[in-house]
Structures are given as structure tokens and as C-alpha cells.
PDB file of C-alpha atoms in Angstrom:
ATOM      1  CA  MET A   1     -39.694  52.799 116.797  1.00 39.00           C
ATOM      2  CA  SER A   2     -41.211  53.883 113.538  1.00 46.00           C
ATOM      3  CA  ALA A   3     -39.510  53.487 110.233  1.00 48.00           C
ATOM      4  CA  PRO A   4     -37.309  56.481 109.332  1.00 56.00           C
ATOM      5  CA  VAL A   5     -38.902  59.122 107.249  1.00 61.00           C
ATOM      6  CA  PRO A   6     -36.789  60.425 104.304  1.00 71.00           C
ATOM      7  CA  SER A   7     -35.432  63.814 105.232  1.00 92.00           C
ATOM      8  CA  PHE A   8     -35.716  65.297 101.740  1.00 97.00           C
ATOM      9  CA  GLU A   9     -36.420  64.394  98.117  1.00 97.00           C
ATOM     10  CA  LEU A  10     -34.964  65.552  94.762  1.00 98.00           C
ATOM     11  CA  LEU A  11     -37.563  65.175  92.223  1.00 98.00           C
ATOM     12  CA  PRO A  12     -36.004  65.442  88.691  1.00 98.00           C
ATOM     13  CA  GLY A  13     -37.222  67.787  86.009  1.00 98.00           C
ATOM     14  CA  ALA A  14     -36.150  68.329  82.437  1.00 98.00           C
ATOM     15  CA  ALA A  15     -32.324  68.172  81.729  1.00 98.00           C
ATOM     16  CA  THR A  16     -32.585  71.633  80.208  1.00 98.00           C
ATOM     17  CA  SER A  17     -34.333  73.311  83.028  1.00 98.00           C
ATOM     18  CA  PRO A  18     -32.306  75.691  85.349  1.00 98.00           C
ATOM     19  CA  VAL A  19     -35.376  75.974  87.774  1.00 98.00           C
ATOM     20  CA  LEU A  20     -35.255  74.518  91.150  1.00 98.00           C
ATOM     21  CA  LEU A  21     -38.530  74.740  93.185  1.00 98.00           C
ATOM     22  CA  HIS A  22     -37.519  74.489  96.828  1.00 98.00           C
ATOM     23  CA  VAL A  23     -40.244  73.417  99.256  1.00 98.00           C
ATOM     24  CA  PRO A  24     -38.796  73.536 102.896  1.00 98.00           C
ATOM     25  CA  HIS A  25     -41.775  73.921 105.085  1.00 98.00           C
ATOM     26  CA  SER A  26     -44.681  71.957 103.875  1.00 98.00           C
ATOM     27  CA  ALA A  27     -44.355  68.689 105.875  1.00 97.00           C
ATOM     28  CA  ARG A  28     -45.600  67.814 109.375  1.00 97.00           C
ATOM     29  CA  ALA A  29     -43.762  64.546 109.923  1.00 96.00           C
ATOM     30  CA  ILE A  30     -41.509  64.431 113.087  1.00 97.00           C
ATOM     31  CA  PRO A  31     -39.355  61.223 113.809  1.00 96.00           C
ATOM     32  CA  GLU A  32     -40.206  59.586 117.155  1.00 95.00           C
ATOM     33  CA  GLU A  33     -36.750  60.333 118.612  1.00 95.00           C
ATOM     34  CA  VAL A  34     -37.147  64.013 117.819  1.00 97.00           C
ATOM     35  CA  ARG A  35     -40.737  64.174 119.209  1.00 98.00           C
ATOM     36  CA  ALA A  36     -39.324  62.999 122.568  1.00 97.00           C
ATOM     37  CA  GLY A  37     -37.442  66.104 122.947  1.00 97.00           C
ATOM     38  CA  ILE A  38     -40.522  68.391 122.325  1.00 98.00           C
ATOM     39  CA  VAL A  39     -42.328  69.343 125.547  1.00 98.00           C
ATOM     40  CA  LEU A  40     -45.727  70.015 123.970  1.00 98.00           C
ATOM     41  CA  ASP A  41     -48.484  67.358 124.523  1.00 98.00           C
ATOM     42  CA  ASP A  42     -49.974  65.884 121.268  1.00 98.00           C
ATOM     43  CA  THR A  43     -52.784  68.320 121.170  1.00 98.00           C
ATOM     44  CA  GLU A  44     -50.632  71.343 121.617  1.00 98.00           C
ATOM     45  CA  LEU A  45     -48.170  69.909 119.000  1.00 98.00           C
ATOM     46  CA  ASP A  46     -50.769  69.341 116.407  1.00 98.00           C
ATOM     47  CA  ARG A  47     -51.888  72.901 116.877  1.00 98.00           C
ATOM     48  CA  GLU A  48     -48.424  74.199 116.534  1.00 98.00           C
ATOM     49  CA  LEU A  49     -48.026  72.295 113.301  1.00 98.00           C
ATOM     50  CA  ASP A  50     -51.365  73.941 112.007  1.00 98.00           C
ATOM     51  CA  HIS A  51     -49.666  77.379 112.544  1.00 98.00           C
ATOM     52  CA  ILE A  52     -46.105  76.628 111.595  1.00 98.00           C
ATOM     53  CA  THR A  53     -46.444  74.392 108.492  1.00 98.00           C
ATOM     54  CA  ASP A  54     -46.756  75.988 105.012  1.00 98.00           C
ATOM     55  CA  ALA A  55     -49.503  73.709 104.321  1.00 98.00           C
ATOM     56  CA  HIS A  56     -50.132  72.349 100.780  1.00 98.00           C
ATOM     57  CA  THR A  57     -47.178  74.210  99.321  1.00 98.00           C
ATOM     58  CA  ALA A  58     -45.676  70.804  98.162  1.00 98.00           C
ATOM     59  CA  SER A  59     -48.991  70.298  96.186  1.00 98.00           C
ATOM     60  CA  ILE A  60     -48.694  73.715  94.679  1.00 98.00           C
ATOM     61  CA  ALA A  61     -45.128  73.075  93.448  1.00 98.00           C
ATOM     62  CA  GLU A  62     -46.139  69.674  92.242  1.00 98.00           C
ATOM     63  CA  ARG A  63     -49.031  70.868  90.290  1.00 98.00           C
ATOM     64  CA  ALA A  64     -46.930  73.784  88.949  1.00 98.00           C
ATOM     65  CA  ALA A  65     -44.389  71.423  87.736  1.00 98.00           C
ATOM     66  CA  ALA A  66     -46.824  69.294  85.924  1.00 98.00           C
ATOM     67  CA  LEU A  67     -48.221  72.423  84.115  1.00 98.00           C
ATOM     68  CA  ALA A  68     -45.043  73.939  83.181  1.00 98.00           C
ATOM     69  CA  GLY A  69     -43.910  73.694  79.532  1.00 98.00           C
ATOM     70  CA  VAL A  70     -40.320  72.579  80.825  1.00 98.00           C
ATOM     71  CA  THR A  71     -40.521  70.510  83.880  1.00 98.00           C
ATOM     72  CA  PRO A  72     -38.634  72.091  86.685  1.00 98.00           C
ATOM     73  CA  TRP A  73     -36.615  70.223  89.291  1.00 98.00           C
ATOM     74  CA  ARG A  74     -38.123  69.997  92.863  1.00 98.00           C
ATOM     75  CA  PHE A  75     -36.261  69.935  96.218  1.00 98.00           C
ATOM     76  CA  VAL A  76     -38.786  68.991  98.935  1.00 98.00           C
ATOM     77  CA  ASN A  77     -38.375  68.793 102.785  1.00 98.00           C
ATOM     78  CA  ARG A  78     -40.238  65.717 103.992  1.00 97.00           C
ATOM     79  CA  LEU A  79     -39.838  66.538 107.539  1.00 97.00           C
ATOM     80  CA  SER A  80     -41.355  69.310 109.712  1.00 98.00           C
ATOM     81  CA  ARG A  81     -39.463  72.562 110.238  1.00 98.00           C
ATOM     82  CA  LEU A  82     -39.878  71.570 113.954  1.00 98.00           C
ATOM     83  CA  VAL A  83     -37.197  69.020 113.447  1.00 98.00           C
ATOM     84  CA  VAL A  84     -34.806  71.443 111.838  1.00 98.00           C
ATOM     85  CA  ASP A  85     -35.301  74.595 109.623  1.00 98.00           C
ATOM     86  CA  PRO A  86     -33.044  74.196 106.824  1.00 97.00           C
ATOM     87  CA  GLU A  87     -33.399  77.841 105.672  1.00 96.00           C
ATOM     88  CA  ARG A  88     -32.054  79.335 108.977  1.00 95.00           C
ATOM     89  CA  PHE A  89     -28.399  80.080 109.537  1.00 90.00           C
ATOM     90  CA  PRO A  90     -27.128  77.436 111.990  1.00 88.00           C
ATOM     91  CA  ASP A  91     -25.207  80.131 113.975  1.00 85.00           C
ATOM     92  CA  GLU A  92     -25.330  83.611 115.523  1.00 83.00           C
ATOM     93  CA  ARG A  93     -25.999  85.204 112.175  1.00 90.00           C
ATOM     94  CA  GLU A  94     -29.677  84.014 112.442  1.00 89.00           C
ATOM     95  CA  GLU A  95     -32.027  86.943 113.633  1.00 92.00           C
ATOM     96  CA  MET A  96     -34.721  84.518 114.545  1.00 93.00           C
ATOM     97  CA  LEU A  97     -32.632  83.214 117.425  1.00 91.00           C
ATOM     98  CA  ALA A  98     -33.988  86.224 119.190  1.00 92.00           C
ATOM     99  CA  VAL A  99     -37.411  84.438 119.442  1.00 94.00           C
ATOM    100  CA  GLY A 100     -36.048  80.880 119.872  1.00 93.00           C
ATOM    101  CA  MET A 101     -36.349  79.983 116.138  1.00 96.00           C
ATOM    102  CA  GLY A 102     -33.019  79.342 114.803  1.00 95.00           C
ATOM    103  CA  ALA A 103     -32.133  76.330 112.797  1.00 96.00           C
ATOM    104  CA  VAL A 104     -33.410  74.367 115.887  1.00 97.00           C
ATOM    105  CA  TYR A 105     -36.543  75.819 117.481  1.00 98.00           C
ATOM    106  CA  THR A 106     -36.888  75.997 121.156  1.00 97.00           C
ATOM    107  CA  ARG A 107     -40.062  78.363 121.051  1.00 97.00           C
ATOM    108  CA  THR A 108     -43.457  78.079 119.291  1.00 98.00           C
ATOM    109  CA  THR A 109     -45.161  80.478 117.130  1.00 97.00           C
ATOM    110  CA  HIS A 110     -46.773  81.841 120.086  1.00 97.00           C
ATOM    111  CA  ARG A 111     -43.522  82.064 122.083  1.00 97.00           C
ATOM    112  CA  ALA A 112     -44.222  79.232 124.359  1.00 97.00           C
ATOM    113  CA  GLU A 113     -41.560  76.457 125.104  1.00 98.00           C
ATOM    114  CA  LEU A 114     -41.041  73.945 122.334  1.00 98.00           C
ATOM    115  CA  ARG A 115     -37.847  72.565 123.708  1.00 98.00           C
ATOM    116  CA  PRO A 116     -35.873  73.448 126.855  1.00 96.00           C
ATOM    117  CA  ALA A 117     -33.816  76.562 126.085  1.00 91.00           C
ATOM    118  CA  ASP A 118     -30.486  74.692 127.100  1.00 93.00           C
ATOM    119  CA  SER A 119     -31.164  71.819 124.500  1.00 94.00           C
ATOM    120  CA  ASP A 120     -28.045  70.996 122.431  1.00 96.00           C
ATOM    121  CA  PRO A 121     -28.922  71.518 118.912  1.00 96.00           C
ATOM    122  CA  GLU A 122     -25.802  69.902 117.505  1.00 96.00           C
ATOM    123  CA  PRO A 123     -27.306  66.296 117.077  1.00 96.00           C
ATOM    124  CA  LEU A 124     -30.249  67.636 115.011  1.00 97.00           C
ATOM    125  CA  LEU A 125     -28.049  69.749 113.052  1.00 96.00           C
ATOM    126  CA  GLU A 126     -25.513  66.848 112.283  1.00 95.00           C
ATOM    127  CA  ARG A 127     -28.419  64.380 111.587  1.00 96.00           C
ATOM    128  CA  TYR A 128     -30.753  66.454 109.531  1.00 97.00           C
ATOM    129  CA  PHE A 129     -29.485  70.082 108.662  1.00 96.00           C
ATOM    130  CA  ARG A 130     -26.112  69.468 107.318  1.00 95.00           C
ATOM    131  CA  PRO A 131     -27.119  66.640 104.955  1.00 95.00           C
ATOM    132  CA  TYR A 132     -29.876  68.708 103.760  1.00 97.00           C
ATOM    133  CA  ALA A 133     -27.651  71.646 103.096  1.00 96.00           C
ATOM    134  CA  ARG A 134     -25.020  69.432 101.185  1.00 96.00           C
ATOM    135  CA  ALA A 135     -27.865  67.903  98.879  1.00 97.00           C
ATOM    136  CA  MET A 136     -29.342  71.262  98.131  1.00 98.00           C
ATOM    137  CA  THR A 137     -25.820  72.618  97.369  1.00 98.00           C
ATOM    138  CA  GLU A 138     -25.341  69.579  95.064  1.00 98.00           C
ATOM    139  CA  ALA A 139     -28.647  70.056  93.313  1.00 98.00           C
ATOM    140  CA  VAL A 140     -27.832  73.631  92.541  1.00 98.00           C
ATOM    141  CA  ALA A 141     -24.287  72.634  91.319  1.00 98.00           C
ATOM    142  CA  GLU A 142     -25.925  70.116  89.029  1.00 98.00           C
ATOM    143  CA  ARG A 143     -28.184  72.917  87.370  1.00 98.00           C
ATOM    144  CA  LEU A 144     -25.166  75.097  86.749  1.00 98.00           C
ATOM    145  CA  ALA A 145     -23.261  72.273  85.208  1.00 98.00           C
ATOM    146  CA  ALA A 146     -26.165  71.342  83.103  1.00 98.00           C
ATOM    147  CA  THR A 147     -27.548  74.704  81.957  1.00 98.00           C
ATOM    148  CA  GLY A 148     -24.996  77.285  83.096  1.00 98.00           C
ATOM    149  CA  ARG A 149     -27.321  78.888  85.540  1.00 98.00           C
ATOM    150  CA  ALA A 150     -29.718  77.980  88.228  1.00 98.00           C
ATOM    151  CA  VAL A 151     -32.924  79.686  89.662  1.00 98.00           C
ATOM    152  CA  ILE A 152     -34.055  78.813  92.957  1.00 98.00           C
ATOM    153  CA  VAL A 153     -37.824  79.464  93.700  1.00 98.00           C
ATOM    154  CA  ASP A 154     -38.686  79.149  97.207  1.00 98.00           C
ATOM    155  CA  VAL A 155     -42.320  78.166  97.770  1.00 98.00           C
ATOM    156  CA  HIS A 156     -43.796  79.253 101.154  1.00 98.00           C
ATOM    157  CA  SER A 157     -47.024  80.441 102.618  1.00 98.00           C
ATOM    158  CA  TYR A 158     -47.913  82.534 105.700  1.00 98.00           C
ATOM    159  CA  PRO A 159     -50.959  83.331 107.786  1.00 98.00           C
ATOM    160  CA  ALA A 160     -53.396  86.196 107.021  1.00 97.00           C
ATOM    161  CA  THR A 161     -52.866  87.482 110.530  1.00 97.00           C
ATOM    162  CA  ALA A 162     -49.539  87.946 112.043  1.00 96.00           C
ATOM    163  CA  LEU A 163     -48.292  85.337 114.644  1.00 96.00           C
ATOM    164  CA  PRO A 164     -46.364  86.432 117.871  1.00 96.00           C
ATOM    165  CA  TYR A 165     -43.122  85.037 116.627  1.00 96.00           C
ATOM    166  CA  GLU A 166     -42.976  87.230 113.631  1.00 95.00           C
ATOM    167  CA  LEU A 167     -40.243  89.973 113.913  1.00 92.00           C
ATOM    168  CA  HIS A 168     -41.546  92.055 111.030  1.00 90.00           C
ATOM    169  CA  GLY A 169     -45.217  91.267 111.291  1.00 90.00           C
ATOM    170  CA  ALA A 170     -46.496  94.900 111.331  1.00 91.00           C
ATOM    171  CA  GLY A 171     -45.999  95.461 107.611  1.00 93.00           C
ATOM    172  CA  PRO A 172     -48.060  94.785 104.701  1.00 95.00           C
ATOM    173  CA  ARG A 173     -49.457  91.271 104.154  1.00 97.00           C
ATOM    174  CA  PRO A 174     -50.277  91.122 100.427  1.00 97.00           C
ATOM    175  CA  PRO A 175     -51.722  87.971  98.831  1.00 97.00           C
ATOM    176  CA  VAL A 176     -48.377  87.268  97.377  1.00 98.00           C
ATOM    177  CA  CYS A 177     -45.134  88.446  98.936  1.00 98.00           C
ATOM    178  CA  LEU A 178     -41.877  88.119  97.078  1.00 98.00           C
ATOM    179  CA  GLY A 179     -38.641  87.751  99.055  1.00 98.00           C
ATOM    180  CA  THR A 180     -35.659  89.122  97.283  1.00 98.00           C
ATOM    181  CA  ASP A 181     -31.925  89.310  97.650  1.00 97.00           C
ATOM    182  CA  ALA A 182     -29.784  92.241  96.508  1.00 97.00           C
ATOM    183  CA  PHE A 183     -27.158  89.890  94.943  1.00 98.00           C
ATOM    184  CA  HIS A 184     -29.188  86.853  93.738  1.00 98.00           C
ATOM    185  CA  THR A 185     -32.588  88.512  92.673  1.00 98.00           C
ATOM    186  CA  PRO A 186     -32.270  90.401  89.433  1.00 97.00           C
ATOM    187  CA  ARG A 187     -34.918  92.958  88.547  1.00 97.00           C
ATOM    188  CA  GLU A 188     -36.188  90.722  85.576  1.00 97.00           C
ATOM    189  CA  LEU A 189     -36.924  87.865  87.936  1.00 98.00           C
ATOM    190  CA  THR A 190     -38.859  90.142  90.448  1.00 98.00           C
ATOM    191  CA  GLU A 191     -40.820  91.589  87.394  1.00 97.00           C
ATOM    192  CA  ALA A 192     -41.492  88.175  85.951  1.00 98.00           C
ATOM    193  CA  ALA A 193     -43.046  86.999  89.243  1.00 98.00           C
ATOM    194  CA  ARG A 194     -45.128  90.112  89.708  1.00 97.00           C
ATOM    195  CA  ALA A 195     -46.537  89.597  86.201  1.00 97.00           C
ATOM    196  CA  ALA A 196     -47.121  85.968  86.949  1.00 97.00           C
ATOM    197  CA  PHE A 197     -49.199  86.619  90.160  1.00 97.00           C
ATOM    198  CA  ALA A 198     -50.864  89.738  88.982  1.00 96.00           C
ATOM    199  CA  GLY A 199     -54.266  88.041  89.076  1.00 95.00           C
ATOM    200  CA  PHE A 200     -54.164  87.729  92.780  1.00 93.00           C
ATOM    201  CA  GLY A 201     -54.057  91.458  93.428  1.00 89.00           C
ATOM    202  CA  GLU A 202     -51.161  93.230  95.180  1.00 88.00           C
ATOM    203  CA  THR A 203     -47.786  91.559  94.988  1.00 95.00           C
ATOM    204  CA  GLY A 204     -45.705  92.987  97.593  1.00 95.00           C
ATOM    205  CA  LEU A 205     -41.783  92.906  98.187  1.00 97.00           C
ATOM    206  CA  ASP A 206     -40.183  91.647 101.289  1.00 97.00           C
ATOM    207  CA  SER A 207     -43.003  92.078 103.819  1.00 96.00           C
ATOM    208  CA  PRO A 208     -43.860  90.429 105.916  1.00 96.00           C
ATOM    209  CA  PHE A 209     -40.975  88.117 105.082  1.00 95.00           C
ATOM    210  CA  ALA A 210     -37.846  89.218 103.325  1.00 95.00           C
ATOM    211  CA  GLY A 211     -34.829  87.396 101.640  1.00 95.00           C
ATOM    212  CA  THR A 212     -34.455  84.205  99.845  1.00 96.00           C
ATOM    213  CA  TYR A 213     -32.624  80.874 100.219  1.00 97.00           C
ATOM    214  CA  VAL A 214     -29.329  80.246  98.500  1.00 97.00           C
ATOM    215  CA  PRO A 215     -26.888  77.440  99.765  1.00 97.00           C
ATOM    216  CA  LEU A 216     -23.918  79.151 101.432  1.00 94.00           C
ATOM    217  CA  ASP A 217     -21.363  77.857  98.979  1.00 96.00           C
ATOM    218  CA  PHE A 218     -22.880  80.119  96.284  1.00 98.00           C
ATOM    219  CA  TYR A 219     -24.426  82.860  98.499  1.00 96.00           C
ATOM    220  CA  GLY A 220     -23.049  86.291  97.537  1.00 96.00           C
ATOM    221  CA  ARG A 221     -20.420  84.635  95.396  1.00 97.00           C
ATOM    222  CA  ASP A 222     -21.901  83.254  92.299  1.00 98.00           C
ATOM    223  CA  ALA A 223     -24.385  85.577  90.177  1.00 97.00           C
ATOM    224  CA  ARG A 224     -25.302  82.594  87.940  1.00 98.00           C
ATOM    225  CA  VAL A 225     -27.538  81.558  90.932  1.00 98.00           C
ATOM    226  CA  GLY A 226     -30.596  83.519  90.889  1.00 98.00           C
ATOM    227  CA  ALA A 227     -33.269  83.225  93.784  1.00 98.00           C
ATOM    228  CA  LEU A 228     -36.685  84.377  94.770  1.00 98.00           C
ATOM    229  CA  MET A 229     -39.117  83.508  97.641  1.00 98.00           C
ATOM    230  CA  VAL A 230     -42.663  83.269  96.906  1.00 98.00           C
ATOM    231  CA  GLU A 231     -44.693  83.639 100.097  1.00 98.00           C
ATOM    232  CA  ILE A 232     -48.299  83.054  99.508  1.00 98.00           C
ATOM    233  CA  ARG A 233     -50.872  84.307 102.031  1.00 98.00           C
ATOM    234  CA  ARG A 234     -52.838  81.201 103.253  1.00 98.00           C
ATOM    235  CA  ASP A 235     -56.333  82.577 102.984  1.00 97.00           C
ATOM    236  CA  THR A 236     -55.916  82.901  99.278  1.00 97.00           C
ATOM    237  CA  TYR A 237     -55.981  79.000  98.821  1.00 98.00           C
ATOM    238  CA  MET A 238     -56.900  77.079 102.214  1.00 98.00           C
ATOM    239  CA  THR A 239     -58.831  77.201 105.413  1.00 98.00           C
ATOM    240  CA  GLU A 240     -56.551  78.601 108.169  1.00 98.00           C
ATOM    241  CA  PRO A 241     -54.958  77.250 110.244  1.00 97.00           C
ATOM    242  CA  GLY A 242     -54.054  73.836 109.005  1.00 96.00           C
ATOM    243  CA  GLY A 243     -57.293  73.219 107.025  1.00 97.00           C
ATOM    244  CA  PRO A 244     -57.810  72.046 103.579  1.00 98.00           C
ATOM    245  CA  ALA A 245     -56.928  73.515 100.359  1.00 98.00           C
ATOM    246  CA  GLY A 246     -59.634  75.192  98.009  1.00 97.00           C
ATOM    247  CA  LEU A 247     -59.787  76.256  94.553  1.00 94.00           C
ATOM    248  CA  GLY A 248     -57.083  78.825  94.914  1.00 96.00           C
ATOM    249  CA  LEU A 249     -54.596  76.049  94.878  1.00 98.00           C
ATOM    250  CA  GLU A 250     -55.007  75.362  91.166  1.00 97.00           C
ATOM    251  CA  HIS A 251     -54.935  78.987  90.290  1.00 97.00           C
ATOM    252  CA  LEU A 252     -51.700  79.480  92.215  1.00 98.00           C
ATOM    253  CA  ALA A 253     -50.114  76.539  90.661  1.00 98.00           C
ATOM    254  CA  THR A 254     -50.906  77.916  87.135  1.00 98.00           C
ATOM    255  CA  ALA A 255     -49.407  81.241  87.961  1.00 98.00           C
ATOM    256  CA  LEU A 256     -46.335  79.511  89.350  1.00 98.00           C
ATOM    257  CA  ALA A 257     -46.110  77.462  86.155  1.00 98.00           C
ATOM    258  CA  GLY A 258     -46.390  80.622  84.243  1.00 98.00           C
ATOM    259  CA  LEU A 259     -43.402  82.073  86.179  1.00 98.00           C
ATOM    260  CA  ILE A 260     -41.423  78.878  85.642  1.00 98.00           C
ATOM    261  CA  ASP A 261     -42.119  79.060  81.840  1.00 97.00           C
ATOM    262  CA  THR A 262     -40.607  82.619  81.742  1.00 97.00           C
ATOM    263  CA  LEU A 263     -37.342  81.433  83.506  1.00 96.00           C
TER     264      LEU A 263
END
């Protein structure tokens, strides 16, 4: 059995920074014991990882943190979202259950079988999902204690062409989509992001992906926690699917650093 891969990593920023860059979907690593429960062969799994992984988003966040005037904190998932998806609700509240993609996926991006539909998600939730949620909750609490506020900036990417699993894939697919929450995304945060990414053309709201991630202990309860999801269309910075990054990565990192500096 291979050595265990750390599930997540909190990378410290400046003590005075309220900003927490959250990178949940950038990794491809799957522990051997989790791989054993996935029915795809190795070629099929590699192809699925090409489609489902937000490739290079950890690099975008890392570079942005280096460029920012005040270094933000970074919380990075080091395992693939095919292990668990830390941003899903772990229960019936999750709308993606309709396509077999709740906190523990049973279907692929093309709606093929990933795990048996009757798989028990509880072992993966206990081993990976809940520790991640606790650690993210603590990271936000630490920013609140240190600075009096916290701003979570979720760093994601999405394909230029909709994949079959998308529930809302028929809408606009701008170069940058900003996911918002009525409680946790104040207008000034959205406007700052639109200004920061203006050089990429249209910056849309909540299409094709909506909402943003806030740990449940704070969700809808603590307005000191601001949150914004930044969804970057992959053809702006990489070869799809799963290919190398190009010059767009540096431009995006610079724009993200500019947003951080306004926060």
C-alpha cells in the first residue's frame, strides 16, 4: 500500500490578512484503498480525472498569493474530488445527488458508473469529508479571531463546453463566472472581482455554476464571513481536457492577486 497522501493543507499567509483562498478541486491523487472502490479501468479513470479536475487552480492560487501585497492564506485539497467532494452537502440537501454527484460520487461527468449506486458513503465521509470540513471551519474561525472578518475566495475552473453531468449547463459560459451567495457575497465583493478580471472579457454571475462555499457553522449566520466563487473557463489558461497550462495562468494569477489586494 502506498504512503498516505495528506488530505488537505493550510498554507499560512500574513497575520493581518482576512483572505482565505480555497482550492478544493485541483488534485488528481486517489489513495489505493479508495481506488479499489471505483469501477473504471485505469484509462477510463485517467480520462475522467482530465474532465473533473480543476487543473492548475492550485498553481493559480499559489502564484496569486506570491504576487499579492499582503499574502493570503490558502486551504488546498490534496486529494481528487473523486475521493470526496468537500463542497457538496453530505445529505439530501445536495442537488447534485440527482446525477450521482453528492459528497461521494457514484457517476462520472458523462453519467457512467463510477461506483456502485448502493455504495455506502459513510466510510469516506468519516475518513475524508468531516476532517476537511472541521479544518476549514477552524481556518475561517482563526481569520475571524485575528482580523475580525474572513473572506473565502473559492478558486475553480470549468470546461468551455458543457459536460453531461451539469444541471445548469445551458446558460452563458463567460471567461470568468462569479458564484455568489445572497447572505455572504456583498455587492462590493462582486464589483471588486468584476474589476479585477475585466481584462478577460465578460465576467458573468452564477452561470454555469452558482453559489459559493462557506463552512456550515457560519453559513447564513455570520455576516463577517464573506465568500465568492471564482470559476475560470479552462480554455483561457490551459489545453482541454487535462492538458498543460499556458500564458493565461500568469495573467489570471495577476488578476486574482489584484482582487486579493482590494480585500
